[in-house]
Tab-separated table of C-alpha atoms and ligand atoms in Angstrom:
chain	number	residue	atom	x	y	z
R	152	MET	CA	-70.781	17.888	21.715
R	153	ALA	CA	-67.039	18.652	21.794
R	154	LEU	CA	-64.736	15.658	21.468
R	155	THR	CA	-62.344	14.966	24.338
R	156	ARG	CA	-58.979	13.199	24.458
R	157	PRO	CA	-58.533	10.309	24.133
R	158	LEU	CA	-61.222	9.644	21.568
R	159	GLY	CA	-63.038	6.343	22.044
R	160	ALA	CA	-62.228	4.084	19.103
R	161	ALA	CA	-63.974	0.997	17.746
R	162	VAL	CA	-62.200	-1.340	15.334
R	163	PHE	CA	-64.310	-3.313	12.838
R	164	ALA	CA	-62.654	-6.485	11.540
R	165	SER	CA	-63.812	-9.586	9.677
R	166	GLY	CA	-60.563	-11.539	9.612
R	167	GLY	CA	-57.330	-12.289	11.404
R	168	GLY	CA	-56.917	-8.777	12.696
R	169	SER	CA	-53.208	-8.081	12.262
R	170	ASN	CA	-54.037	-4.423	11.675
R	171	LEU	CA	-56.183	-4.468	14.818
R	172	GLN	CA	-53.105	-5.785	16.622
R	173	ALA	CA	-50.916	-3.012	15.201
R	174	LEU	CA	-53.459	-0.469	16.450
R	175	LEU	CA	-53.640	-2.138	19.879
R	176	ASP	CA	-49.827	-2.213	20.107
R	177	HIS	CA	-49.366	1.423	19.109
R	178	GLU	CA	-48.070	3.282	22.117
R	179	THR	CA	-47.840	7.007	22.544
R	180	THR	CA	-47.236	9.052	25.654
R	181	ASP	CA	-50.231	11.223	24.859
R	182	PRO	CA	-52.773	9.077	23.038
R	183	SER	CA	-55.382	10.829	20.959
R	184	TRP	CA	-57.487	7.632	20.782
R	185	ARG	CA	-57.983	4.432	22.695
R	186	ILE	CA	-59.677	1.248	21.488
R	187	GLY	CA	-62.709	0.395	23.636
R	188	LEU	CA	-64.592	-1.922	21.301
R	189	VAL	CA	-64.007	-4.460	18.538
R	190	VAL	CA	-66.873	-5.331	16.184
R	191	SER	CA	-66.896	-8.278	13.813
R	192	ASP	CA	-69.471	-9.771	11.465
R	193	ARG	CA	-67.914	-13.242	11.934
R	194	GLU	CA	-68.060	-15.412	15.054
R	195	GLY	CA	-64.721	-17.084	14.302
R	196	ALA	CA	-62.755	-13.967	13.369
R	197	GLY	CA	-59.202	-13.999	14.730
R	198	ALA	CA	-59.716	-10.337	15.580
R	199	LEU	CA	-62.118	-11.386	18.362
R	200	ALA	CA	-59.410	-13.489	20.015
R	201	ARG	CA	-57.023	-10.547	19.802
R	202	ALA	CA	-59.628	-8.323	21.464
R	203	ALA	CA	-60.082	-10.883	24.249
R	204	ASP	CA	-56.300	-11.094	24.785
R	205	ALA	CA	-56.135	-7.316	25.042
R	206	GLY	CA	-59.097	-7.155	27.427
R	207	VAL	CA	-61.134	-5.104	24.947
R	208	ALA	CA	-64.912	-5.537	24.657
R	209	ALA	CA	-65.986	-7.338	21.492
R	210	HIS	CA	-69.335	-7.693	19.743
R	211	VAL	CA	-70.368	-9.864	16.835
R	212	ILE	CA	-72.921	-8.077	14.694
R	213	ALA	CA	-74.162	-10.568	12.113
R	214	THR	CA	-75.040	-9.080	8.740
R	215	LYS	CA	-76.475	-12.054	6.848
R	216	GLY	CA	-80.054	-11.583	5.660
R	217	ARG	CA	-80.394	-8.238	7.439
R	218	GLY	CA	-81.247	-4.893	5.890
R	219	ALA	CA	-79.020	-1.846	6.202
R	220	ASP	CA	-81.533	-0.038	8.444
R	221	GLU	CA	-81.759	-2.836	11.000
R	222	LEU	CA	-78.004	-3.343	10.935
R	223	GLY	CA	-77.282	0.372	11.216
R	224	GLY	CA	-79.603	0.621	14.209
R	225	GLU	CA	-77.862	-2.191	16.064
R	226	MET	CA	-74.435	-0.770	15.272
R	227	LEU	CA	-75.315	2.729	16.434
R	228	GLU	CA	-76.727	1.365	19.674
R	229	THR	CA	-73.585	-0.723	20.294
R	230	LEU	CA	-71.247	2.146	19.420
R	231	GLY	CA	-73.186	4.535	21.652
R	232	GLY	CA	-73.017	2.038	24.515
R	233	HIS	CA	-69.218	2.091	24.343
R	234	ALA	CA	-68.755	5.846	23.931
R	235	VAL	CA	-67.278	5.412	20.455
R	236	ASP	CA	-66.146	8.610	18.724
R	237	VAL	CA	-64.157	7.126	15.827
R	238	ILE	CA	-64.215	3.854	13.880
R	239	PHE	CA	-61.222	2.164	12.267
R	240	LEU	CA	-62.098	-0.489	9.678
R	241	ALA	CA	-59.350	-3.117	9.651
R	242	GLY	CA	-60.201	-5.848	7.191
R	243	TYR	CA	-63.960	-5.354	7.612
R	244	LEU	CA	-65.514	-6.809	4.473
R	245	LYS	CA	-69.051	-5.414	4.678
R	246	LEU	CA	-70.345	-2.048	3.611
R	247	VAL	CA	-70.899	0.217	6.622
R	248	PRO	CA	-74.643	1.035	6.795
R	249	PRO	CA	-75.522	4.573	5.620
R	250	ALA	CA	-76.895	5.574	9.046
R	251	VAL	CA	-73.533	4.790	10.658
R	252	VAL	CA	-71.595	6.643	7.937
R	253	ALA	CA	-73.882	9.648	8.462
R	254	ALA	CA	-73.545	9.582	12.266
R	255	TYR	CA	-69.743	9.243	12.057
R	256	ARG	CA	-69.062	11.422	8.998
R	257	ASN	CA	-65.287	12.088	8.674
R	258	ARG	CA	-64.726	9.834	11.699
R	259	ILE	CA	-64.479	6.414	9.991
R	260	LEU	CA	-61.163	5.250	8.540
R	261	ASN	CA	-60.376	2.263	6.349
R	262	ILE	CA	-57.115	0.702	5.243
R	263	HIS	CA	-56.900	-0.797	1.768
R	264	PRO	CA	-53.910	-2.812	0.507
R	265	ALA	CA	-53.397	-0.954	-2.795
R	266	LEU	CA	-52.893	2.593	-4.018
R	267	LEU	CA	-56.468	3.872	-4.408
R	268	PRO	CA	-58.277	4.918	-6.511
R	269	ALA	CA	-56.749	2.011	-8.445
R	270	PHE	CA	-57.639	-1.552	-7.449
R	271	GLY	CA	-60.523	-0.639	-5.137
R	272	GLY	CA	-64.280	-1.079	-4.983
R	273	LYS	CA	-66.677	-3.961	-4.427
R	274	GLY	CA	-64.997	-7.352	-4.724
R	275	MET	CA	-61.508	-5.854	-4.368
R	276	TRP	CA	-60.371	-7.382	-1.105
R	277	GLY	CA	-57.689	-9.768	0.077
R	278	MET	CA	-55.777	-11.608	-2.624
R	279	HIS	CA	-58.143	-10.298	-5.333
R	280	VAL	CA	-56.414	-6.941	-4.918
R	281	HIS	CA	-52.858	-8.253	-5.148
R	282	ARG	CA	-53.694	-10.531	-8.097
R	283	ALA	CA	-55.138	-7.549	-9.965
R	284	VAL	CA	-52.052	-5.438	-9.206
R	285	LEU	CA	-49.727	-8.149	-10.526
R	286	ALA	CA	-51.896	-8.732	-13.613
R	287	SER	CA	-51.764	-5.011	-14.430
R	288	GLY	CA	-47.970	-4.955	-14.534
R	289	ALA	CA	-47.832	-2.097	-11.995
R	290	THR	CA	-44.379	-1.622	-10.456
R	291	LEU	CA	-45.702	0.077	-7.309
R	292	SER	CA	-48.410	-0.892	-4.880
R	293	GLY	CA	-48.877	-0.010	-1.205
R	294	PRO	CA	-51.522	0.724	1.387
R	295	THR	CA	-54.050	3.543	1.387
R	296	VAL	CA	-55.809	4.921	4.467
R	297	HIS	CA	-58.958	6.847	3.630
R	298	LEU	CA	-62.090	8.286	5.181
R	299	VAL	CA	-65.137	6.104	4.649
R	300	ASP	CA	-68.233	7.213	2.777
R	301	GLU	CA	-71.215	5.307	1.392
R	302	GLU	CA	-69.217	3.385	-1.253
R	303	TYR	CA	-66.429	0.827	-0.942
R	304	ASP	CA	-62.915	2.378	-1.004
R	305	ARG	CA	-64.024	5.781	-2.289
R	306	GLY	CA	-63.685	8.389	0.499
R	307	PRO	CA	-60.950	11.072	0.682
R	308	ILE	CA	-57.411	9.705	0.988
R	309	VAL	CA	-55.562	10.386	4.255
R	310	ALA	CA	-52.284	8.518	3.671
R	311	GLN	CA	-50.574	6.253	1.155
R	312	TRP	CA	-47.189	4.624	1.050
R	313	PRO	CA	-45.605	3.212	-2.115
R	314	VAL	CA	-44.265	-0.326	-1.904
R	315	PRO	CA	-42.300	-1.824	-4.812
R	316	VAL	CA	-43.730	-4.729	-6.790
R	317	HIS	CA	-41.043	-7.239	-7.764
R	318	GLY	CA	-41.050	-9.256	-10.985
R	319	THR	CA	-40.846	-12.425	-8.905
R	320	ASP	CA	-43.830	-11.539	-6.672
R	321	THR	CA	-46.776	-13.829	-6.094
R	322	PRO	CA	-49.989	-12.360	-4.649
R	323	GLU	CA	-48.880	-13.749	-1.276
R	324	THR	CA	-45.388	-12.176	-1.249
R	325	LEU	CA	-46.785	-8.834	-2.375
R	326	ALA	CA	-49.543	-9.000	0.262
R	327	GLN	CA	-46.948	-9.649	2.941
R	328	ARG	CA	-44.745	-6.715	1.886
R	329	VAL	CA	-47.745	-4.352	1.793
R	330	LEU	CA	-49.108	-5.650	5.112
R	331	GLN	CA	-45.851	-4.821	6.931
R	332	VAL	CA	-46.248	-1.224	5.848
R	333	GLU	CA	-49.969	-1.210	6.723
R	334	HIS	CA	-49.026	-1.960	10.319
R	335	LEU	CA	-46.784	1.119	10.408
R	336	LEU	CA	-49.057	3.423	8.461
R	337	TYR	CA	-52.464	2.778	10.025
R	338	PRO	CA	-51.723	3.737	13.653
R	339	ARG	CA	-49.978	6.910	12.503
R	340	ALA	CA	-52.818	7.845	10.182
R	341	ALA	CA	-55.218	7.234	13.090
R	342	ASP	CA	-53.120	9.601	15.230
R	343	HIS	CA	-53.212	12.245	12.527
R	344	VAL	CA	-56.977	12.030	12.008
R	345	CYS	CA	-57.806	11.952	15.725
R	346	ARG	CA	-55.545	14.919	16.538
R	347	THR	CA	-57.203	16.862	13.738
R	348	LEU	CA	-60.672	15.981	15.024
R	349	LEU	CA	-59.672	17.024	18.550
R	350	GLU	CA	-58.670	20.419	17.131
R	351	GLY	CA	-62.200	20.686	15.770
R	352	ALA	CA	-60.979	20.525	12.170
R	353	ARG	CA	-61.845	18.287	9.254
R	354	PRO	CA	-59.246	15.542	8.610
R	355	GLY	CA	-57.121	16.015	5.504
R	356	PRO	CA	-54.050	14.285	4.061
R	357	MET	CA	-51.340	13.274	6.533
R	358	PRO	CA	-47.947	14.922	5.962
R	359	MET	CA	-45.443	12.148	5.218
R	360	ALA	CA	-42.395	13.390	7.101
R	361	GLY	CA	-38.775	12.269	6.743
R	362	ASP	CA	-38.827	9.963	9.762
R	363	TYR	CA	-41.301	7.785	7.909
R	364	PHE	CA	-38.475	6.685	5.610
R	365	ALA	CA	-36.597	5.348	8.632
R	366	LEU	CA	-39.705	3.505	9.805
R	367	VAL	CA	-40.271	1.536	6.622
R	368	SER	CA	-36.626	0.650	6.000
R	369	GLY	CA	-36.061	-2.895	7.162
R	370	THR	CA	-39.608	-3.976	6.359
R	371	GLY	CA	-38.668	-5.276	2.908
R	372	ALA	CA	-40.458	-2.265	1.467
R	373	ALA	CA	-37.471	-0.232	0.351
R	374	PRO	CA	-37.751	3.413	1.384
R	375	GLN	CA	-39.330	5.333	-1.444
R	376	ARG	CA	-39.272	8.983	-2.227
R	377	LEU	CA	-42.688	10.538	-2.556
R	378	PRO	CA	-43.475	12.938	-5.380
R	379	GLY	CA	-42.250	16.398	-4.429
R	380	ASP	CA	-40.003	15.047	-1.719
R	381	GLY	CA	-36.744	16.408	-3.150
Y	285	GRF	C1	-55.482	-5.826	5.098
Y	285	GRF	O1	-54.698	-6.111	3.982
Y	285	GRF	C2	-56.259	-4.551	4.883
Y	285	GRF	O2	-55.601	-3.641	4.050
Y	285	GRF	C3	-57.506	-5.027	4.220
Y	285	GRF	O3	-57.781	-6.265	4.803
Y	285	GRF	C4	-56.591	-6.850	5.302
Y	285	GRF	C5	-56.839	-7.162	6.740
Y	285	GRF	O4	-55.806	-7.913	7.301
Y	285	GRF	N1	-58.579	-4.066	4.331
Y	285	GRF	P1	-55.777	-8.134	8.864
Y	285	GRF	O5	-57.056	-8.863	9.248
Y	285	GRF	O6	-55.656	-6.810	9.541
Y	285	GRF	O7	-54.563	-9.008	9.102
């Protein structure tokens, strides 16, 4: 069935949901997606309160002690009931069941707070990521938006933005600097992927145009030049 504008989006979140908020707050005159559902695995997730404030339907789908088949079935039923075309993972800590990945192939995005493929995979979430970056001595970090496949943090990369690591950083200060950029990057990467899907094409890397430099200046993440950017 052909996709129609705006695509119905679900956001999956386990935590506070600041990326959910950035997606909810993203305004365009001609939206290619609209959030109609928030899914969490945790009753107390701050993301659920944000959904309620925004008047968006929210479902808790508990994962504990449940197999991937049962979980996948419940998710697909819920997603179908809300006409969901695309899924944005925003701090969702569980693996998406294979049946959902298969049904939404190339239509699930995730944001990760480091430059994948480094510092990703099972167990690499939250402060674990930023601690590992600091321990490695890396001088650059930054968020990655990627398509989701059957493994944690492995699918094709859609967008990345380099954020400097300072010698004085703690995991918390680095997390904060990266998070500011996540909030700018994720909605734009979602636009890019959804527009591509609406054209009937397969999503690829997002062109990082000059105006992106203006966007990140003032976030504490100094504008960076990307390789090949002159
Ligand atoms: C973000 O750092 C995101 O990159 C990671 O989980 C965190 C979620 O934060 N996947 P929030 O709940 O959106 O504030």
